[in-house]
PDB file of C-alpha atoms in Angstrom:
ATOM      1  CA  MET R1199       4.935  38.985  21.638  1.00 46.00           C
ATOM      2  CA  SER R1200       4.019  37.353  18.342  1.00 55.00           C
ATOM      3  CA  SER R1201       6.543  35.373  16.359  1.00 63.00           C
ATOM      4  CA  PHE R1202       6.984  35.417  12.602  1.00 66.00           C
ATOM      5  CA  TYR R1203       5.474  31.922  12.391  1.00 65.00           C
ATOM      6  CA  ASP R1204       2.427  32.904  14.441  1.00 68.00           C
ATOM      7  CA  GLU R1205       1.718  35.641  11.937  1.00 73.00           C
ATOM      8  CA  LEU R1206       1.851  33.104   9.082  1.00 72.00           C
ATOM      9  CA  ILE R1207      -0.281  30.504  10.819  1.00 69.00           C
ATOM     10  CA  PRO R1208      -1.856  31.650  14.103  1.00 67.00           C
ATOM     11  CA  GLY R1209      -0.991  29.325  16.976  1.00 62.00           C
ATOM     12  CA  LEU R1210       1.763  27.519  15.041  1.00 63.00           C
ATOM     13  CA  ALA R1211       4.703  28.605  17.172  1.00 65.00           C
ATOM     14  CA  SER R1212       2.947  27.857  20.450  1.00 65.00           C
ATOM     15  CA  LYS R1213       2.340  24.179  19.665  1.00 69.00           C
ATOM     16  CA  CYS R1214       4.731  21.341  20.291  1.00 78.00           C
ATOM     17  CA  TRP R1215       6.220  19.616  17.294  1.00 80.00           C
ATOM     18  CA  GLN R1216       6.725  15.921  16.880  1.00 86.00           C
ATOM     19  CA  VAL R1217       9.227  15.187  14.109  1.00 92.00           C
ATOM     20  CA  HIS R1218       9.709  11.779  12.542  1.00 94.00           C
ATOM     21  CA  LYS R1219      12.786  11.219  10.379  1.00 97.00           C
ATOM     22  CA  PHE R1220      12.777   8.105   8.244  1.00 97.00           C
ATOM     23  CA  GLY R1221      16.129   7.219   6.729  1.00 97.00           C
ATOM     24  CA  GLY R1222      16.739   5.318   3.527  1.00 97.00           C
ATOM     25  CA  THR R1223      16.388   1.901   5.148  1.00 97.00           C
ATOM     26  CA  SER R1224      12.915   2.917   6.360  1.00 97.00           C
ATOM     27  CA  VAL R1225      11.825   3.678   2.785  1.00 98.00           C
ATOM     28  CA  ALA R1226      13.890   1.050   0.969  1.00 98.00           C
ATOM     29  CA  ASP R1227      10.959  -0.650  -0.772  1.00 98.00           C
ATOM     30  CA  ALA R1228       7.165  -0.862  -0.901  1.00 98.00           C
ATOM     31  CA  ASN R1229       6.843  -2.814   2.362  1.00 98.00           C
ATOM     32  CA  CYS R1230       8.996  -0.244   4.139  1.00 98.00           C
ATOM     33  CA  PHE R1231       6.865   2.615   2.799  1.00 98.00           C
ATOM     34  CA  LEU R1232       3.769   0.801   4.107  1.00 98.00           C
ATOM     35  CA  GLN R1233       5.344   0.492   7.571  1.00 98.00           C
ATOM     36  CA  VAL R1234       6.209   4.201   7.580  1.00 98.00           C
ATOM     37  CA  ALA R1235       2.646   5.073   6.514  1.00 97.00           C
ATOM     38  CA  HIS R1236       1.302   2.955   9.373  1.00 96.00           C
ATOM     39  CA  ILE R1237       3.546   4.721  11.904  1.00 95.00           C
ATOM     40  CA  ILE R1238       2.459   8.148  10.666  1.00 95.00           C
ATOM     41  CA  GLU R1239      -1.214   7.154  10.680  1.00 93.00           C
ATOM     42  CA  ASP R1240      -0.876   5.885  14.266  1.00 90.00           C
ATOM     43  CA  GLN R1241       0.673   9.198  15.307  1.00 88.00           C
ATOM     44  CA  LEU R1242      -2.096  11.142  13.578  1.00 84.00           C
ATOM     45  CA  ASP R1243      -4.729   9.012  15.335  1.00 77.00           C
ATOM     46  CA  ILE R1244      -3.084   9.671  18.705  1.00 68.00           C
ATOM     47  CA  ASN R1245      -2.888  13.370  17.888  1.00 63.00           C
ATOM     48  CA  ASN R1246      -6.554  13.494  16.883  1.00 66.00           C
ATOM     49  CA  ASP R1247      -7.458  12.023  20.283  1.00 63.00           C
ATOM     50  CA  VAL R1248      -5.648  14.917  21.976  1.00 57.00           C
ATOM     51  CA  LEU R1249      -7.312  17.947  20.443  1.00 59.00           C
ATOM     52  CA  GLY R1250      -6.896  21.425  21.814  1.00 60.00           C
ATOM     53  CA  PRO R1251      -3.791  23.067  23.266  1.00 59.00           C
ATOM     54  CA  ASN R1252      -2.063  19.733  23.902  1.00 65.00           C
ATOM     55  CA  ALA R1253      -2.255  18.618  20.258  1.00 69.00           C
ATOM     56  CA  LYS R1254       1.086  18.394  18.514  1.00 76.00           C
ATOM     57  CA  ASN R1255       2.116  19.352  15.032  1.00 81.00           C
ATOM     58  CA  LEU R1256       3.501  16.409  13.132  1.00 86.00           C
ATOM     59  CA  ALA R1257       6.411  16.803  10.730  1.00 91.00           C
ATOM     60  CA  VAL R1258       7.767  13.966   8.616  1.00 96.00           C
ATOM     61  CA  VAL R1259      11.148  13.891   6.884  1.00 97.00           C
ATOM     62  CA  VAL R1260      12.118  11.068   4.521  1.00 98.00           C
ATOM     63  CA  SER R1261      15.356  10.145   2.842  1.00 98.00           C
ATOM     64  CA  ALA R1262      15.832   8.750  -0.617  1.00 98.00           C
ATOM     65  CA  MET R1263      15.067   5.048  -1.019  1.00 98.00           C
ATOM     66  CA  GLY R1264      17.751   2.948   0.622  1.00 98.00           C
ATOM     67  CA  GLY R1265      18.389  -0.751   0.449  1.00 95.00           C
ATOM     68  CA  LYS R1266      20.679  -2.252  -2.134  1.00 94.00           C
ATOM     69  CA  PRO R1267      21.424  -0.215  -4.115  1.00 96.00           C
ATOM     70  CA  LYS R1268      20.747   3.104  -2.385  1.00 98.00           C
ATOM     71  CA  VAL R1269      19.219   5.772  -4.610  1.00 98.00           C
ATOM     72  CA  THR R1270      21.535   8.478  -3.258  1.00 98.00           C
ATOM     73  CA  ASP R1271      24.572   6.362  -4.101  1.00 98.00           C
ATOM     74  CA  LEU R1272      23.253   5.713  -7.612  1.00 98.00           C
ATOM     75  CA  LEU R1273      22.688   9.411  -8.221  1.00 98.00           C
ATOM     76  CA  LEU R1274      26.122  10.380  -6.897  1.00 97.00           C
ATOM     77  CA  GLU R1275      27.723   7.693  -9.055  1.00 97.00           C
ATOM     78  CA  ALA R1276      25.891   9.126 -12.059  1.00 97.00           C
ATOM     79  CA  VAL R1277      27.466  12.524 -11.316  1.00 97.00           C
ATOM     80  CA  ARG R1278      30.903  10.920 -11.005  1.00 96.00           C
ATOM     81  CA  HIS R1279      30.485   9.023 -14.274  1.00 96.00           C
ATOM     82  CA  ALA R1280      29.291  12.183 -16.023  1.00 96.00           C
ATOM     83  CA  SER R1281      32.412  14.036 -14.908  1.00 94.00           C
ATOM     84  CA  MET R1282      34.479  11.297 -16.567  1.00 94.00           C
ATOM     85  CA  ARG R1283      32.248  11.324 -19.665  1.00 95.00           C
ATOM     86  CA  GLU R1284      31.156   7.733 -19.116  1.00 96.00           C
ATOM     87  CA  HIS R1285      27.713   8.266 -20.614  1.00 96.00           C
ATOM     88  CA  ASP R1286      26.708   4.596 -20.731  1.00 98.00           C
ATOM     89  CA  LYS R1287      27.420   4.259 -17.010  1.00 98.00           C
ATOM     90  CA  VAL R1288      25.393   7.405 -16.298  1.00 97.00           C
ATOM     91  CA  ASP R1289      22.455   5.877 -18.162  1.00 98.00           C
ATOM     92  CA  ASP R1290      22.898   2.581 -16.298  1.00 98.00           C
ATOM     93  CA  GLN R1291      22.759   4.327 -12.900  1.00 98.00           C
ATOM     94  CA  LEU R1292      19.693   6.362 -13.809  1.00 98.00           C
ATOM     95  CA  ASP R1293      17.931   3.319 -15.285  1.00 98.00           C
ATOM     96  CA  ILE R1294      18.410   1.499 -11.984  1.00 98.00           C
ATOM     97  CA  VAL R1295      16.942   4.494 -10.125  1.00 98.00           C
ATOM     98  CA  LEU R1296      13.868   4.423 -12.362  1.00 98.00           C
ATOM     99  CA  SER R1297      13.516   0.658 -12.056  1.00 98.00           C
ATOM    100  CA  LYS R1298      13.764   0.748  -8.262  1.00 98.00           C
ATOM    101  CA  HIS R1299      11.037   3.394  -8.011  1.00 98.00           C
ATOM    102  CA  SER R1300       8.854   1.711 -10.650  1.00 98.00           C
ATOM    103  CA  GLU R1301       8.919  -1.611  -8.795  1.00 98.00           C
ATOM    104  CA  CYS R1302       7.946   0.100  -5.575  1.00 98.00           C
ATOM    105  CA  LEU R1303       5.116   2.039  -7.194  1.00 98.00           C
ATOM    106  CA  LYS R1304       3.703  -1.045  -8.925  1.00 98.00           C
ATOM    107  CA  ILE R1305       3.282  -2.682  -5.527  1.00 98.00           C
ATOM    108  CA  LEU R1306       2.012   0.342  -3.602  1.00 98.00           C
ATOM    109  CA  PHE R1307      -0.417   1.566  -6.250  1.00 98.00           C
ATOM    110  CA  HIS R1308      -1.388  -1.691  -7.957  1.00 96.00           C
ATOM    111  CA  LYS R1309      -5.073  -0.712  -7.808  1.00 94.00           C
ATOM    112  CA  GLU R1310      -4.433   2.976  -8.482  1.00 95.00           C
ATOM    113  CA  TYR R1311      -2.924   2.928 -11.956  1.00 96.00           C
ATOM    114  CA  ALA R1312      -3.457   6.647 -12.596  1.00 97.00           C
ATOM    115  CA  GLU R1313      -1.583   7.556  -9.404  1.00 97.00           C
ATOM    116  CA  GLN R1314       1.188   5.114 -10.265  1.00 97.00           C
ATOM    117  CA  GLU R1315       1.547   6.749 -13.682  1.00 98.00           C
ATOM    118  CA  ARG R1316       1.478  10.258 -12.196  1.00 98.00           C
ATOM    119  CA  LEU R1317       4.344   9.404  -9.863  1.00 98.00           C
ATOM    120  CA  ILE R1318       6.342   7.670 -12.608  1.00 98.00           C
ATOM    121  CA  LYS R1319       5.928  10.807 -14.720  1.00 98.00           C
ATOM    122  CA  ILE R1320       7.319  12.927 -11.856  1.00 98.00           C
ATOM    123  CA  ILE R1321      10.307  10.608 -11.451  1.00 98.00           C
ATOM    124  CA  LYS R1322      10.985  10.486 -15.198  1.00 98.00           C
ATOM    125  CA  GLY R1323      10.770  14.269 -15.323  1.00 98.00           C
ATOM    126  CA  GLY R1324      13.300  14.491 -12.514  1.00 98.00           C
ATOM    127  CA  LEU R1325      15.584  12.033 -14.261  1.00 98.00           C
ATOM    128  CA  ASN R1326      15.383  14.154 -17.414  1.00 98.00           C
ATOM    129  CA  ASP R1327      16.346  17.198 -15.353  1.00 98.00           C
ATOM    130  CA  ILE R1328      19.257  15.245 -13.902  1.00 98.00           C
ATOM    131  CA  ARG R1329      20.376  14.227 -17.391  1.00 97.00           C
ATOM    132  CA  ASP R1330      20.385  17.900 -18.387  1.00 96.00           C
ATOM    133  CA  ILE R1331      22.467  18.793 -15.334  1.00 96.00           C
ATOM    134  CA  LEU R1332      24.855  15.928 -16.045  1.00 97.00           C
ATOM    135  CA  LYS R1333      25.395  17.130 -19.634  1.00 95.00           C
ATOM    136  CA  THR R1334      26.968  20.238 -18.134  1.00 93.00           C
ATOM    137  CA  VAL R1335      29.046  18.124 -15.767  1.00 94.00           C
ATOM    138  CA  SER R1336      30.245  16.039 -18.700  1.00 94.00           C
ATOM    139  CA  LEU R1337      31.109  19.036 -20.868  1.00 93.00           C
ATOM    140  CA  MET R1338      33.091  20.628 -18.073  1.00 89.00           C
ATOM    141  CA  LYS R1339      34.561  17.355 -16.759  1.00 85.00           C
ATOM    142  CA  TRP R1340      33.792  18.786 -13.358  1.00 82.00           C
ATOM    143  CA  GLN R1341      32.111  17.171 -10.368  1.00 79.00           C
ATOM    144  CA  ALA R1342      31.101  20.129  -8.178  1.00 84.00           C
ATOM    145  CA  GLU R1343      29.843  19.439  -4.669  1.00 90.00           C
ATOM    146  CA  ARG R1344      26.793  21.642  -5.181  1.00 92.00           C
ATOM    147  CA  ILE R1345      25.825  19.737  -8.308  1.00 94.00           C
ATOM    148  CA  SER R1346      26.132  16.467  -6.402  1.00 95.00           C
ATOM    149  CA  GLU R1347      23.896  17.883  -3.663  1.00 96.00           C
ATOM    150  CA  VAL R1348      21.256  19.030  -6.155  1.00 96.00           C
ATOM    151  CA  VAL R1349      21.249  15.711  -8.006  1.00 97.00           C
ATOM    152  CA  SER R1350      21.168  13.574  -4.862  1.00 96.00           C
ATOM    153  CA  GLY R1351      18.329  15.726  -3.471  1.00 97.00           C
ATOM    154  CA  PHE R1352      15.970  14.375  -6.108  1.00 98.00           C
ATOM    155  CA  GLY R1353      15.818  11.086  -4.200  1.00 98.00           C
ATOM    156  CA  GLU R1354      14.335  12.760  -1.120  1.00 98.00           C
ATOM    157  CA  LEU R1355      11.834  14.635  -3.261  1.00 98.00           C
ATOM    158  CA  TRP R1356      10.663  11.404  -4.894  1.00 98.00           C
ATOM    159  CA  SER R1357      10.326   9.609  -1.561  1.00 98.00           C
ATOM    160  CA  THR R1358       8.279  12.524  -0.242  1.00 98.00           C
ATOM    161  CA  GLN R1359       5.988  12.380  -3.276  1.00 98.00           C
ATOM    162  CA  ILE R1360       5.524   8.629  -2.898  1.00 98.00           C
ATOM    163  CA  LEU R1361       4.792   8.787   0.838  1.00 98.00           C
ATOM    164  CA  THR R1362       2.381  11.697   0.424  1.00 97.00           C
ATOM    165  CA  ALA R1363       0.472   9.855  -2.310  1.00 98.00           C
ATOM    166  CA  LEU R1364       0.417   6.665  -0.244  1.00 98.00           C
ATOM    167  CA  LEU R1365      -0.955   8.442   2.830  1.00 96.00           C
ATOM    168  CA  ARG R1366      -3.578  10.221   0.709  1.00 95.00           C
ATOM    169  CA  MET R1367      -4.651   6.950  -0.935  1.00 96.00           C
ATOM    170  CA  ARG R1368      -4.905   5.130   2.395  1.00 94.00           C
ATOM    171  CA  SER R1369      -6.861   8.006   3.927  1.00 91.00           C
ATOM    172  CA  ASN R1370      -9.309   7.946   1.027  1.00 90.00           C
ATOM    173  CA  GLN R1371      -9.672   4.171   1.374  1.00 88.00           C
ATOM    174  CA  ARG R1372     -10.485   4.526   5.088  1.00 85.00           C
ATOM    175  CA  LEU R1373     -13.114   7.176   4.309  1.00 84.00           C
ATOM    176  CA  VAL R1374     -14.751   4.929   1.723  1.00 86.00           C
ATOM    177  CA  GLU R1375     -14.757   2.025   4.198  1.00 84.00           C
ATOM    178  CA  LYS R1376     -16.290   4.233   6.881  1.00 81.00           C
ATOM    179  CA  PHE R1377     -18.858   6.155   4.853  1.00 85.00           C
ATOM    180  CA  GLY R1378     -19.261   4.221   1.609  1.00 75.00           C
ATOM    181  CA  SER R1379     -18.356   5.196  -1.935  1.00 67.00           C
ATOM    182  CA  ASP R1380     -21.247   7.623  -2.573  1.00 57.00           C
TER     183      ASP R1380
END
């Protein structure tokens, strides 16, 4: 009997899954992102050695950047400040979020300026979306749980974008080292 997932991607449901969840502390800064990338690359190398029916699917889940301050906390504080119409404090929280991500990206993509700029543009776009959401919160003086969930979810999306770009960049670098730049 075929499952729904097998119809989408043949063989998907019959394979084992290996899931790695990296919390905020694991992606707190550039060095942490590099460690996570190394762990994932090691797992992919192991998986590539075991081709065929014993190969595992690899899934990776990342949280928003942790450390001090945590991105999730900053975003939730921005929602709280918006509900109290403390606009300067909202801006302060969101500026810290941008700064934290910018510092990380400058280190990770110091030789890949275009990729650094692409990711900054994504984060700034998300922050603009958050500002739009928080205008509604401010007008209504209302801090709804669903709004907090939506706003705090941006942090996970940004971490996912950063990790994906980092893994892609490192993979490309390994290919160039192995086969040359031509």
